[in-house]
C-alpha positions as a LaTeX table, in Angstrom:
\begin{tabular}{lrrr}
\hline
Residue & $x$ (\AA) & $y$ (\AA) & $z$ (\AA) \\
\hline
Unk1 & 16.05 & 9.22 & 14.42 \\
Unk2 & 15.17 & 12.69 & 15.66 \\
Unk3 & 16.10 & 13.09 & 19.36 \\
Unk4 & 12.62 & 14.37 & 20.29 \\
Unk5 & 10.78 & 11.35 & 18.92 \\
Unk6 & 10.47 & 8.14 & 20.90 \\
Unk7 & 10.37 & 4.92 & 18.87 \\
Unk8 & 6.79 & 3.60 & 18.68 \\
Unk9 & 5.82 & 0.60 & 20.75 \\
Unk10 & 3.43 & $-2.26$ & 20.17 \\
Unk11 & 0.11 & $-1.10$ & 21.56 \\
Unk12 & $-1.86$ & $-3.49$ & 23.83 \\
Unk13 & $-5.08$ & $-4.77$ & 22.19 \\
Unk14 & $-7.30$ & $-3.04$ & 24.72 \\
Unk15 & $-5.57$ & 0.28 & 24.05 \\
Unk16 & $-5.66$ & $-0.23$ & 20.29 \\
Unk17 & $-9.40$ & $-0.93$ & 20.43 \\
Unk18 & $-10.01$ & 2.54 & 21.87 \\
Unk19 & $-8.51$ & 4.34 & 18.87 \\
Unk20 & $-10.79$ & 5.71 & 16.14 \\
Unk21 & $-11.00$ & 3.41 & 13.13 \\
Unk22 & $-9.15$ & 4.58 & 10.05 \\
Unk23 & $-11.40$ & 5.12 & 7.06 \\
Unk24 & $-10.67$ & 6.83 & 3.76 \\
Unk25 & $-13.41$ & 9.37 & 3.10 \\
Unk26 & $-12.41$ & 10.63 & $-0.34$ \\
Unk27 & $-13.36$ & 9.35 & $-3.78$ \\
Unk28 & $-12.91$ & 5.61 & $-4.37$ \\
Unk29 & $-12.86$ & 4.52 & $-8.00$ \\
Unk30 & $-13.35$ & 0.81 & $-8.67$ \\
Unk31 & $-12.07$ & $-0.04$ & $-12.15$ \\
Unk32 & $-13.57$ & $-3.19$ & $-13.62$ \\
Unk33 & $-12.43$ & $-2.80$ & $-17.26$ \\
Unk34 & $-9.29$ & $-1.58$ & $-19.06$ \\
Unk35 & $-11.00$ & 1.68 & $-20.06$ \\
Unk36 & $-12.21$ & 2.31 & $-16.52$ \\
Unk37 & $-8.64$ & 1.72 & $-15.36$ \\
Unk38 & $-7.24$ & 4.26 & $-17.81$ \\
Unk39 & $-9.85$ & 6.83 & $-16.80$ \\
Unk40 & $-9.32$ & 6.24 & $-13.09$ \\
Unk41 & $-5.53$ & 6.49 & $-13.28$ \\
Unk42 & $-5.90$ & 9.95 & $-14.81$ \\
Unk43 & $-7.28$ & 11.09 & $-11.45$ \\
Unk44 & $-3.89$ & 10.30 & $-9.91$ \\
Unk45 & $-1.86$ & 12.17 & $-12.52$ \\
Unk46 & $-0.94$ & 15.05 & $-10.20$ \\
Unk47 & 0.00 & 12.94 & $-7.17$ \\
Unk48 & 3.72 & 12.50 & $-6.51$ \\
Unk49 & 3.22 & 10.09 & $-3.59$ \\
Unk50 & 0.87 & 7.11 & $-3.84$ \\
Unk51 & $-0.08$ & 4.50 & $-1.29$ \\
Unk52 & 0.26 & 1.00 & $-2.76$ \\
Unk53 & $-1.20$ & $-2.38$ & $-1.88$ \\
Unk54 & $-2.69$ & $-5.49$ & $-3.44$ \\
Unk55 & $-5.35$ & $-7.97$ & $-2.36$ \\
Unk56 & $-5.48$ & $-11.66$ & $-3.22$ \\
Unk57 & $-8.18$ & $-14.25$ & $-2.82$ \\
Unk58 & $-7.37$ & $-16.21$ & 0.34 \\
Unk59 & $-6.58$ & $-19.89$ & 0.11 \\
Unk60 & $-7.19$ & $-22.45$ & 2.81 \\
Unk61 & $-5.63$ & $-25.42$ & 1.02 \\
Unk62 & $-1.96$ & $-26.33$ & 1.09 \\
Unk63 & $-0.25$ & $-25.76$ & $-2.25$ \\
Unk64 & $-3.06$ & $-23.64$ & $-3.69$ \\
Unk65 & $-2.35$ & $-19.99$ & $-4.44$ \\
Unk66 & $-3.91$ & $-17.25$ & $-6.51$ \\
Unk67 & $-2.69$ & $-14.21$ & $-8.39$ \\
Unk68 & $-3.59$ & $-10.77$ & $-7.03$ \\
Unk69 & $-7.23$ & $-9.83$ & $-7.54$ \\
Unk70 & $-6.89$ & $-6.14$ & $-6.81$ \\
Unk71 & $-4.31$ & $-3.36$ & $-7.09$ \\
Unk72 & $-4.77$ & $-0.29$ & $-4.89$ \\
Unk73 & $-3.20$ & 3.10 & $-5.60$ \\
Unk74 & $-4.01$ & 5.92 & $-3.18$ \\
Unk75 & $-3.51$ & 9.60 & $-3.85$ \\
Unk76 & $-4.27$ & 12.47 & $-1.51$ \\
Unk77 & $-7.96$ & 12.64 & $-2.34$ \\
Unk78 & $-8.63$ & 9.67 & $-4.61$ \\
Unk79 & $-8.03$ & 5.93 & $-4.30$ \\
Unk80 & $-8.11$ & 3.74 & $-7.40$ \\
Unk81 & $-8.98$ & 0.05 & $-6.99$ \\
Unk82 & $-8.14$ & $-1.93$ & $-10.12$ \\
Unk83 & $-9.84$ & $-5.32$ & $-10.30$ \\
Unk84 & $-8.64$ & $-8.24$ & $-12.44$ \\
Unk85 & $-10.89$ & $-7.16$ & $-15.30$ \\
Unk86 & $-8.95$ & $-3.91$ & $-15.47$ \\
Unk87 & $-5.57$ & $-5.60$ & $-15.72$ \\
Unk88 & $-6.01$ & $-5.41$ & $-19.50$ \\
Unk89 & $-4.64$ & $-1.88$ & $-19.15$ \\
Unk90 & $-1.41$ & $-3.38$ & $-17.85$ \\
Unk91 & 0.83 & $-1.03$ & $-19.82$ \\
Unk92 & $-0.64$ & 1.98 & $-18.00$ \\
Unk93 & $-0.36$ & 0.24 & $-14.62$ \\
Unk94 & 3.24 & $-0.79$ & $-15.30$ \\
Unk95 & 4.05 & 2.78 & $-16.30$ \\
Unk96 & 2.99 & 4.09 & $-12.89$ \\
Unk97 & 4.75 & 1.27 & $-11.05$ \\
Unk98 & 7.93 & 2.06 & $-12.99$ \\
Unk99 & 7.77 & 5.86 & $-12.75$ \\
Unk100 & 10.79 & 7.18 & $-10.83$ \\
Unk101 & 9.05 & 10.49 & $-10.22$ \\
Unk102 & 6.11 & 8.96 & $-8.36$ \\
Unk103 & 6.80 & 7.41 & $-4.96$ \\
Unk104 & 4.77 & 4.29 & $-4.17$ \\
Unk105 & 4.62 & 3.54 & $-0.44$ \\
Unk106 & 3.41 & 0.34 & 1.17 \\
Unk107 & 4.18 & $-2.52$ & 3.54 \\
Unk108 & 5.73 & $-5.79$ & 2.32 \\
Unk109 & 5.87 & $-4.35$ & $-1.19$ \\
Unk110 & 8.45 & $-6.88$ & $-2.32$ \\
Unk111 & 5.90 & $-9.70$ & $-1.96$ \\
Unk112 & 3.21 & $-7.69$ & $-3.74$ \\
Unk113 & 5.46 & $-6.88$ & $-6.68$ \\
Unk114 & 6.67 & $-10.46$ & $-7.00$ \\
Unk115 & 3.04 & $-11.53$ & $-7.29$ \\
Unk116 & 2.23 & $-8.82$ & $-9.84$ \\
Unk117 & 5.17 & $-9.90$ & $-11.99$ \\
Unk118 & 3.26 & $-13.14$ & $-12.63$ \\
Unk119 & 0.48 & $-11.11$ & $-14.26$ \\
Unk120 & 2.55 & $-8.91$ & $-16.54$ \\
Unk121 & 5.99 & $-7.38$ & $-17.04$ \\
Unk122 & 6.86 & $-4.63$ & $-14.60$ \\
Unk123 & 10.07 & $-2.83$ & $-13.64$ \\
Unk124 & 9.29 & $-1.27$ & $-10.24$ \\
Unk125 & 10.90 & 2.02 & $-9.33$ \\
Unk126 & 10.54 & 4.55 & $-6.50$ \\
Unk127 & 8.98 & 2.08 & $-4.06$ \\
Unk128 & 9.23 & 2.77 & $-0.34$ \\
Unk129 & 8.50 & 0.00 & 2.15 \\
Unk130 & 7.53 & 1.78 & 5.36 \\
Unk131 & 7.72 & $-1.43$ & 7.38 \\
Unk132 & 11.26 & $-2.07$ & 6.19 \\
Unk133 & 12.15 & 1.54 & 6.87 \\
Unk134 & 10.88 & 1.20 & 10.44 \\
Unk135 & 12.88 & $-1.99$ & 10.92 \\
Unk136 & 16.08 & $-0.43$ & 9.60 \\
Unk137 & 15.91 & 2.48 & 12.03 \\
Unk138 & 15.43 & 0.06 & 14.91 \\
Unk139 & 11.76 & 0.45 & 15.69 \\
Unk140 & 10.19 & $-2.52$ & 17.51 \\
Unk141 & 6.99 & $-2.27$ & 15.43 \\
Unk142 & 6.98 & $-2.57$ & 11.65 \\
Unk143 & 3.47 & $-3.70$ & 10.66 \\
Unk144 & 0.85 & $-1.42$ & 9.15 \\
Unk145 & $-1.57$ & $-1.78$ & 12.06 \\
Unk146 & 0.93 & $-0.90$ & 14.81 \\
Unk147 & 2.61 & 1.86 & 12.81 \\
Unk148 & $-0.77$ & 3.45 & 12.07 \\
Unk149 & $-1.68$ & 3.34 & 15.75 \\
Unk150 & 1.62 & 4.86 & 16.85 \\
Unk151 & 2.11 & 7.51 & 14.16 \\
Unk152 & $-1.42$ & 8.35 & 13.05 \\
Unk153 & $-3.42$ & 7.51 & 16.17 \\
Unk154 & $-5.88$ & 5.31 & 14.27 \\
Unk155 & $-6.94$ & 1.68 & 14.29 \\
Unk156 & $-6.76$ & $-0.22$ & 11.00 \\
Unk157 & $-9.46$ & $-2.87$ & 10.74 \\
Unk158 & $-8.43$ & $-6.18$ & 9.17 \\
Unk159 & $-11.87$ & $-7.81$ & 9.13 \\
Unk160 & $-12.15$ & $-7.86$ & 5.33 \\
Unk161 & $-8.65$ & $-9.17$ & 4.66 \\
Unk162 & $-9.62$ & $-12.83$ & 4.25 \\
Unk163 & $-12.76$ & $-12.25$ & 2.19 \\
Unk164 & $-13.21$ & $-13.30$ & $-1.43$ \\
Unk165 & $-11.51$ & $-10.65$ & $-3.54$ \\
Unk166 & $-12.58$ & $-12.44$ & $-6.72$ \\
Unk167 & $-16.28$ & $-12.02$ & $-5.95$ \\
Unk168 & $-18.38$ & $-10.73$ & $-8.85$ \\
Unk169 & $-18.89$ & $-7.46$ & $-6.99$ \\
Unk170 & $-16.89$ & $-6.13$ & $-4.06$ \\
Unk171 & $-18.88$ & $-5.39$ & $-0.93$ \\
Unk172 & $-18.85$ & $-1.87$ & 0.55 \\
Unk173 & $-16.76$ & $-3.25$ & 3.42 \\
Unk174 & $-14.17$ & $-4.64$ & 0.99 \\
Unk175 & $-14.00$ & $-1.36$ & $-0.94$ \\
Unk176 & $-13.51$ & 0.67 & 2.23 \\
Unk177 & $-10.92$ & $-1.76$ & 3.60 \\
Unk178 & $-8.88$ & $-1.85$ & 0.38 \\
Unk179 & $-8.93$ & 1.92 & $-0.07$ \\
Unk180 & $-8.07$ & 2.60 & 3.55 \\
Unk181 & $-5.10$ & 0.21 & 3.61 \\
Unk182 & $-3.44$ & 1.93 & 0.66 \\
Unk183 & $-4.29$ & 5.40 & 1.96 \\
Unk184 & $-2.81$ & 4.60 & 5.39 \\
Unk185 & 0.44 & 3.46 & 3.74 \\
Unk186 & 0.68 & 6.84 & 2.04 \\
Unk187 & $-0.01$ & 8.67 & 5.30 \\
Unk188 & 2.62 & 6.60 & 7.11 \\
Unk189 & 5.29 & 7.38 & 4.54 \\
Unk190 & 4.58 & 11.10 & 4.79 \\
Unk191 & 4.57 & 10.96 & 8.60 \\
Unk192 & 7.90 & 9.12 & 8.70 \\
Unk193 & 9.40 & 11.51 & 6.17 \\
Unk194 & 8.33 & 14.44 & 8.33 \\
Unk195 & 10.28 & 12.93 & 11.24 \\
Unk196 & 13.43 & 13.10 & 9.10 \\
Unk197 & 14.34 & 9.52 & 9.86 \\
Unk198 & 17.61 & 8.23 & 8.36 \\
Unk199 & 17.27 & 7.12 & 4.75 \\
Unk200 & 20.49 & 5.35 & 3.80 \\
Unk201 & 20.90 & 2.66 & 1.17 \\
Unk202 & 19.81 & $-0.01$ & 3.62 \\
Unk203 & 16.92 & 1.98 & 5.09 \\
Unk204 & 14.42 & 0.90 & 2.47 \\
Unk205 & 13.69 & $-2.32$ & 0.72 \\
Unk206 & 15.84 & $-2.63$ & $-2.42$ \\
Unk207 & 13.56 & $-3.81$ & $-5.17$ \\
Unk208 & 14.46 & $-5.43$ & $-8.49$ \\
Unk209 & 14.78 & $-2.76$ & $-11.15$ \\
Unk210 & 15.06 & 0.09 & $-8.63$ \\
Unk211 & 18.44 & 1.77 & $-9.01$ \\
Unk212 & 17.80 & 5.11 & $-7.37$ \\
Unk213 & 20.61 & 6.95 & $-5.67$ \\
Unk214 & 20.32 & 7.30 & $-1.86$ \\
Unk215 & 17.65 & 9.78 & $-0.81$ \\
\hline
\end{tabular}
């Protein structure tokens, strides 16, 4: 950890509520079909760092679970939201997820990738779990919301998290929420990288299929 940077703390709710709400203001592409997915992914072709997340329909019954309904990939100026109808372009999605030259940053990415593996074959590479990174360097906060508050000075709303992600059409609130979550993950990775935090073998979540040398 750089000597000049104090480890972030968990922010009290009343203090967190005073922060400006995070909101991605760039282009958001919602891909509903395989062709729309292919076209949308082309917009990310020049990005070397992507924010990554998934959304799944919530379940309120014991023993009932669902596959992911949405995959989010956030570039600098564009966020692509791939709905289940677009999973038919799985080969293109798997190619990005397995590209060593494109960093995918998120929180709890191991769980997301395990869920995606139930949809189609994927060999994930170049994934960075910012929450795991924070934990490994000894920070007391590791969740997206607290990290965003501490490092970016913004409040991440979670109001849409438990909504129906399998709805026929996503609401504007769902679209904004999904895009912002992935975009914030990207911003967090870049902010932590700028701090030159230690990145040893154990600093980041080791994912199946990821055999990169230490960064």
